[in-house]
Amino acid sequence: MPHIPDPVMQLTCLDASLAIKPVFDRFQSVIITSGTLSPIDLYPRLLNFNPVISRSFKMSLTSDCICPMVLTRGSDQLPVSTKFDMRGDPGVVRNYGRLLLEMVTAVPDGIVCFFVSYSYMDGIVNNWNDMGILQEVMQHKLVFIETQDVVETTLALDNYRRACDCGRGAVFFSVASDVEIL
């Protein structure tokens, strides 16, 4: 469909027990670990198996690590949205860029900025560059960008993590469905 940038068709198995069945069939012992499997007693029923051992360990973080944000208006009170018909609006582009700039000046560590597609991310980053917003962001944080090249993205993500670990902080531009940062 030439009028739709980056068309993607995703097929999804919504029954997790079907998806994991080949793993259980092939291996005698399977260990399932995660930082987010909660409540833990739900998963044997969802995945249709009887665990031999099930353990849950308490975890505490010294500070809040995730702060998702939904934005409907910019600082100039203009509506902002990633709806297809509003994406290219200069006010929307500017307001998202100004928000990112405000965030990089306030957040001491890492920021992940999600986009709806690679082409939208490329267009926004180019617009922010033309507006001078990207240069202002880079005065506060290093910027890393996910690409469709797996090796390049792996290196960018590793460098993003290292920048955060050493206290410099960074921004990682990513397409929402393709990255898990833990």
PDB file of C-alpha atoms in Angstrom:
ATOM      1  CA  MET A   1       0.000   0.000   0.000  1.00  0.00           C
ATOM      2  CA  PRO A   2       2.095   2.916  -1.274  1.00  0.00           C
ATOM      3  CA  HIS A   3       0.115   5.605   0.578  1.00  0.00           C
ATOM      4  CA  ILE A   4       0.794   4.002   4.004  1.00  0.00           C
ATOM      5  CA  PRO A   5       4.403   4.327   5.214  1.00  0.00           C
ATOM      6  CA  ASP A   6       5.944   1.232   6.816  1.00  0.00           C
ATOM      7  CA  PRO A   7       2.932  -1.100   6.506  1.00  0.00           C
ATOM      8  CA  VAL A   8       3.243  -4.012   8.928  1.00  0.00           C
ATOM      9  CA  MET A   9       1.061  -7.087   9.261  1.00  0.00           C
ATOM     10  CA  GLN A  10       1.444  -8.859  12.567  1.00  0.00           C
ATOM     11  CA  LEU A  11       0.079 -12.288  13.347  1.00  0.00           C
ATOM     12  CA  THR A  12      -0.246 -12.974  17.037  1.00  0.00           C
ATOM     13  CA  CYS A  13      -0.973 -16.113  18.996  1.00  0.00           C
ATOM     14  CA  LEU A  14      -3.076 -14.972  21.923  1.00  0.00           C
ATOM     15  CA  ASP A  15      -3.041 -18.360  23.658  1.00  0.00           C
ATOM     16  CA  ALA A  16       0.297 -18.494  25.465  1.00  0.00           C
ATOM     17  CA  SER A  17      -0.132 -22.192  26.251  1.00  0.00           C
ATOM     18  CA  LEU A  18      -0.061 -22.975  22.507  1.00  0.00           C
ATOM     19  CA  ALA A  19       3.010 -20.823  21.982  1.00  0.00           C
ATOM     20  CA  ILE A  20       5.029 -22.463  24.774  1.00  0.00           C
ATOM     21  CA  LYS A  21       3.853 -26.065  24.181  1.00  0.00           C
ATOM     22  CA  PRO A  22       6.723 -26.898  21.745  1.00  0.00           C
ATOM     23  CA  VAL A  23       9.210 -25.779  24.408  1.00  0.00           C
ATOM     24  CA  PHE A  24       7.629 -28.024  27.043  1.00  0.00           C
ATOM     25  CA  ASP A  25       7.474 -30.916  24.543  1.00  0.00           C
ATOM     26  CA  ARG A  26      11.128 -30.599  23.558  1.00  0.00           C
ATOM     27  CA  PHE A  27      12.783 -30.011  26.943  1.00  0.00           C
ATOM     28  CA  GLN A  28      12.498 -32.020  30.132  1.00  0.00           C
ATOM     29  CA  SER A  29      13.300 -29.060  32.394  1.00  0.00           C
ATOM     30  CA  VAL A  30      12.159 -25.521  31.668  1.00  0.00           C
ATOM     31  CA  ILE A  31      12.972 -22.550  33.872  1.00  0.00           C
ATOM     32  CA  ILE A  32      10.806 -19.478  33.477  1.00  0.00           C
ATOM     33  CA  THR A  33      12.162 -16.267  34.994  1.00  0.00           C
ATOM     34  CA  SER A  34      11.087 -12.671  34.819  1.00  0.00           C
ATOM     35  CA  GLY A  35      10.964  -9.508  36.835  1.00  0.00           C
ATOM     36  CA  THR A  36       7.301  -9.014  35.980  1.00  0.00           C
ATOM     37  CA  LEU A  37       5.567 -12.418  36.281  1.00  0.00           C
ATOM     38  CA  SER A  38       2.998 -11.454  38.865  1.00  0.00           C
ATOM     39  CA  PRO A  39       0.988 -12.988  40.355  1.00  0.00           C
ATOM     40  CA  ILE A  40       3.228 -16.008  39.934  1.00  0.00           C
ATOM     41  CA  ASP A  41       0.480 -18.572  40.623  1.00  0.00           C
ATOM     42  CA  LEU A  42      -1.416 -17.393  37.542  1.00  0.00           C
ATOM     43  CA  TYR A  43       1.199 -18.571  35.016  1.00  0.00           C
ATOM     44  CA  PRO A  44       0.908 -22.352  35.459  1.00  0.00           C
ATOM     45  CA  ARG A  45      -2.798 -22.029  34.607  1.00  0.00           C
ATOM     46  CA  LEU A  46      -2.158 -19.688  31.665  1.00  0.00           C
ATOM     47  CA  LEU A  47       0.606 -21.846  30.226  1.00  0.00           C
ATOM     48  CA  ASN A  48      -1.076 -25.164  31.055  1.00  0.00           C
ATOM     49  CA  PHE A  49       1.707 -26.808  33.094  1.00  0.00           C
ATOM     50  CA  ASN A  50       2.370 -28.041  36.645  1.00  0.00           C
ATOM     51  CA  PRO A  51       5.487 -26.469  38.146  1.00  0.00           C
ATOM     52  CA  VAL A  52       7.821 -28.640  40.194  1.00  0.00           C
ATOM     53  CA  ILE A  53       9.169 -25.591  42.018  1.00  0.00           C
ATOM     54  CA  SER A  54       7.804 -22.069  42.078  1.00  0.00           C
ATOM     55  CA  ARG A  55       9.618 -19.219  43.821  1.00  0.00           C
ATOM     56  CA  SER A  56       9.004 -15.496  44.077  1.00  0.00           C
ATOM     57  CA  PHE A  57      11.590 -13.071  45.426  1.00  0.00           C
ATOM     58  CA  LYS A  58      10.906  -9.586  46.709  1.00  0.00           C
ATOM     59  CA  MET A  59      12.622  -6.807  44.822  1.00  0.00           C
ATOM     60  CA  SER A  60      13.034  -3.217  45.844  1.00  0.00           C
ATOM     61  CA  LEU A  61      14.236  -0.255  43.842  1.00  0.00           C
ATOM     62  CA  THR A  62      15.797   2.777  45.447  1.00  0.00           C
ATOM     63  CA  SER A  63      13.895   5.148  43.191  1.00  0.00           C
ATOM     64  CA  ASP A  64      11.062   5.205  40.681  1.00  0.00           C
ATOM     65  CA  CYS A  65      12.488   3.929  37.407  1.00  0.00           C
ATOM     66  CA  ILE A  66       9.625   4.245  34.977  1.00  0.00           C
ATOM     67  CA  CYS A  67       7.410   7.216  34.376  1.00  0.00           C
ATOM     68  CA  PRO A  68       5.200   6.668  31.316  1.00  0.00           C
ATOM     69  CA  MET A  69       3.624   9.809  30.013  1.00  0.00           C
ATOM     70  CA  VAL A  70       0.600  10.510  27.842  1.00  0.00           C
ATOM     71  CA  LEU A  71       0.469  13.941  26.289  1.00  0.00           C
ATOM     72  CA  THR A  72      -2.636  15.545  24.782  1.00  0.00           C
ATOM     73  CA  ARG A  73      -1.593  19.208  24.650  1.00  0.00           C
ATOM     74  CA  GLY A  74       1.719  20.972  24.319  1.00  0.00           C
ATOM     75  CA  SER A  75       3.031  23.838  26.426  1.00  0.00           C
ATOM     76  CA  ASP A  76       1.363  26.228  23.974  1.00  0.00           C
ATOM     77  CA  GLN A  77      -1.950  24.362  24.574  1.00  0.00           C
ATOM     78  CA  LEU A  78      -2.138  23.115  20.977  1.00  0.00           C
ATOM     79  CA  PRO A  79      -3.418  19.534  20.708  1.00  0.00           C
ATOM     80  CA  VAL A  80      -0.758  16.899  20.073  1.00  0.00           C
ATOM     81  CA  SER A  81      -1.295  13.385  18.816  1.00  0.00           C
ATOM     82  CA  THR A  82       0.346  10.644  16.782  1.00  0.00           C
ATOM     83  CA  LYS A  83      -2.884  10.166  14.838  1.00  0.00           C
ATOM     84  CA  PHE A  84      -1.967   9.780  11.197  1.00  0.00           C
ATOM     85  CA  ASP A  85      -3.617  13.038  10.075  1.00  0.00           C
ATOM     86  CA  MET A  86      -1.857  15.099  12.797  1.00  0.00           C
ATOM     87  CA  ARG A  87       1.635  13.576  12.657  1.00  0.00           C
ATOM     88  CA  GLY A  88       3.108  16.034  10.202  1.00  0.00           C
ATOM     89  CA  ASP A  89       1.645  19.149  11.833  1.00  0.00           C
ATOM     90  CA  PRO A  90       4.555  21.480  12.715  1.00  0.00           C
ATOM     91  CA  GLY A  91       2.931  22.362  16.061  1.00  0.00           C
ATOM     92  CA  VAL A  92       2.738  18.690  17.026  1.00  0.00           C
ATOM     93  CA  VAL A  93       6.352  18.078  16.004  1.00  0.00           C
ATOM     94  CA  ARG A  94       7.536  21.177  17.872  1.00  0.00           C
ATOM     95  CA  ASN A  95       5.539  20.358  21.036  1.00  0.00           C
ATOM     96  CA  TYR A  96       6.854  16.798  21.235  1.00  0.00           C
ATOM     97  CA  GLY A  97      10.374  18.128  20.742  1.00  0.00           C
ATOM     98  CA  ARG A  98       9.954  20.802  23.427  1.00  0.00           C
ATOM     99  CA  LEU A  99       8.600  18.175  25.833  1.00  0.00           C
ATOM    100  CA  LEU A 100      11.624  15.966  25.188  1.00  0.00           C
ATOM    101  CA  LEU A 101      13.905  18.937  25.773  1.00  0.00           C
ATOM    102  CA  GLU A 102      12.184  19.691  29.098  1.00  0.00           C
ATOM    103  CA  MET A 103      12.502  16.038  30.108  1.00  0.00           C
ATOM    104  CA  VAL A 104      16.232  15.757  29.303  1.00  0.00           C
ATOM    105  CA  THR A 105      16.943  18.802  31.445  1.00  0.00           C
ATOM    106  CA  ALA A 106      15.027  17.327  34.410  1.00  0.00           C
ATOM    107  CA  VAL A 107      15.658  13.556  34.247  1.00  0.00           C
ATOM    108  CA  PRO A 108      19.113  12.642  35.555  1.00  0.00           C
ATOM    109  CA  ASP A 109      19.345   9.247  33.873  1.00  0.00           C
ATOM    110  CA  GLY A 110      17.970   7.629  30.729  1.00  0.00           C
ATOM    111  CA  ILE A 111      14.910   8.395  28.610  1.00  0.00           C
ATOM    112  CA  VAL A 112      13.343   6.157  25.995  1.00  0.00           C
ATOM    113  CA  CYS A 113      11.337   8.049  23.393  1.00  0.00           C
ATOM    114  CA  PHE A 114       8.971   5.768  21.462  1.00  0.00           C
ATOM    115  CA  PHE A 115       7.683   6.379  17.923  1.00  0.00           C
ATOM    116  CA  VAL A 116       4.933   4.626  15.970  1.00  0.00           C
ATOM    117  CA  SER A 117       7.127   3.680  12.974  1.00  0.00           C
ATOM    118  CA  TYR A 118      10.647   4.011  11.593  1.00  0.00           C
ATOM    119  CA  SER A 119       9.579   6.478   8.923  1.00  0.00           C
ATOM    120  CA  TYR A 120       7.786   8.661  11.487  1.00  0.00           C
ATOM    121  CA  MET A 121      10.841   8.559  13.756  1.00  0.00           C
ATOM    122  CA  ASP A 122      13.138   9.516  10.870  1.00  0.00           C
ATOM    123  CA  GLY A 123      10.873  12.402   9.877  1.00  0.00           C
ATOM    124  CA  ILE A 124      10.550  13.717  13.440  1.00  0.00           C
ATOM    125  CA  VAL A 125      14.277  13.480  14.153  1.00  0.00           C
ATOM    126  CA  ASN A 126      15.011  15.329  10.896  1.00  0.00           C
ATOM    127  CA  ASN A 127      12.440  18.013  11.778  1.00  0.00           C
ATOM    128  CA  TRP A 128      13.871  18.368  15.294  1.00  0.00           C
ATOM    129  CA  ASN A 129      17.308  18.720  13.752  1.00  0.00           C
ATOM    130  CA  ASP A 130      16.050  21.479  11.406  1.00  0.00           C
ATOM    131  CA  MET A 131      14.331  23.243  14.347  1.00  0.00           C
ATOM    132  CA  GLY A 132      17.497  23.087  16.488  1.00  0.00           C
ATOM    133  CA  ILE A 133      15.725  20.965  19.117  1.00  0.00           C
ATOM    134  CA  LEU A 134      17.981  17.952  18.589  1.00  0.00           C
ATOM    135  CA  GLN A 135      21.106  20.050  19.154  1.00  0.00           C
ATOM    136  CA  GLU A 136      19.615  21.389  22.409  1.00  0.00           C
ATOM    137  CA  VAL A 137      18.753  17.844  23.544  1.00  0.00           C
ATOM    138  CA  MET A 138      22.341  16.742  22.839  1.00  0.00           C
ATOM    139  CA  GLN A 139      23.659  19.499  25.095  1.00  0.00           C
ATOM    140  CA  HIS A 140      22.109  17.540  27.991  1.00  0.00           C
ATOM    141  CA  LYS A 141      22.127  13.880  26.934  1.00  0.00           C
ATOM    142  CA  LEU A 142      23.705  11.537  24.443  1.00  0.00           C
ATOM    143  CA  VAL A 143      21.254  10.388  21.752  1.00  0.00           C
ATOM    144  CA  PHE A 144      21.014   6.840  20.385  1.00  0.00           C
ATOM    145  CA  ILE A 145      18.634   5.705  17.646  1.00  0.00           C
ATOM    146  CA  GLU A 146      17.162   2.285  16.933  1.00  0.00           C
ATOM    147  CA  THR A 147      17.418   1.253  13.298  1.00  0.00           C
ATOM    148  CA  GLN A 148      16.147  -1.710  11.334  1.00  0.00           C
ATOM    149  CA  ASP A 149      19.683  -3.153  11.403  1.00  0.00           C
ATOM    150  CA  VAL A 150      19.872  -5.544  14.374  1.00  0.00           C
ATOM    151  CA  VAL A 151      23.627  -5.189  14.898  1.00  0.00           C
ATOM    152  CA  GLU A 152      23.511  -1.396  14.758  1.00  0.00           C
ATOM    153  CA  THR A 153      20.576  -1.276  17.165  1.00  0.00           C
ATOM    154  CA  THR A 154      22.266  -3.699  19.572  1.00  0.00           C
ATOM    155  CA  LEU A 155      25.343  -1.465  19.660  1.00  0.00           C
ATOM    156  CA  ALA A 156      23.198   1.658  20.146  1.00  0.00           C
ATOM    157  CA  LEU A 157      21.284   0.025  22.995  1.00  0.00           C
ATOM    158  CA  ASP A 158      24.500  -1.167  24.649  1.00  0.00           C
ATOM    159  CA  ASN A 159      25.982   2.334  24.430  1.00  0.00           C
ATOM    160  CA  TYR A 160      22.728   3.823  25.778  1.00  0.00           C
ATOM    161  CA  ARG A 161      22.935   1.520  28.805  1.00  0.00           C
ATOM    162  CA  ARG A 162      26.607   2.335  29.356  1.00  0.00           C
ATOM    163  CA  ALA A 163      25.886   6.073  29.217  1.00  0.00           C
ATOM    164  CA  CYS A 164      23.184   5.613  31.844  1.00  0.00           C
ATOM    165  CA  ASP A 165      25.356   3.336  34.000  1.00  0.00           C
ATOM    166  CA  CYS A 166      28.225   5.829  34.080  1.00  0.00           C
ATOM    167  CA  GLY A 167      25.923   8.683  35.114  1.00  0.00           C
ATOM    168  CA  ARG A 168      25.928  10.605  31.832  1.00  0.00           C
ATOM    169  CA  GLY A 169      22.370   9.692  30.908  1.00  0.00           C
ATOM    170  CA  ALA A 170      21.054   9.308  27.381  1.00  0.00           C
ATOM    171  CA  VAL A 171      18.011   9.315  25.133  1.00  0.00           C
ATOM    172  CA  PHE A 172      17.099   6.230  23.106  1.00  0.00           C
ATOM    173  CA  PHE A 173      14.783   6.787  20.131  1.00  0.00           C
ATOM    174  CA  SER A 174      12.879   3.588  19.432  1.00  0.00           C
ATOM    175  CA  VAL A 175       9.892   2.176  17.567  1.00  0.00           C
ATOM    176  CA  ALA A 176       7.368   1.121  20.237  1.00  0.00           C
ATOM    177  CA  SER A 177       6.890  -2.522  19.252  1.00  0.00           C
ATOM    178  CA  ASP A 178      10.539  -3.447  18.810  1.00  0.00           C
ATOM    179  CA  VAL A 179      12.497  -2.868  22.004  1.00  0.00           C
ATOM    180  CA  GLU A 180      12.536  -4.010  25.584  1.00  0.00           C
ATOM    181  CA  ILE A 181      14.923  -2.109  27.790  1.00  0.00           C
ATOM    182  CA  LEU A 182      15.659  -3.764  31.120  1.00  0.00           C
TER     183      LEU A 182
END
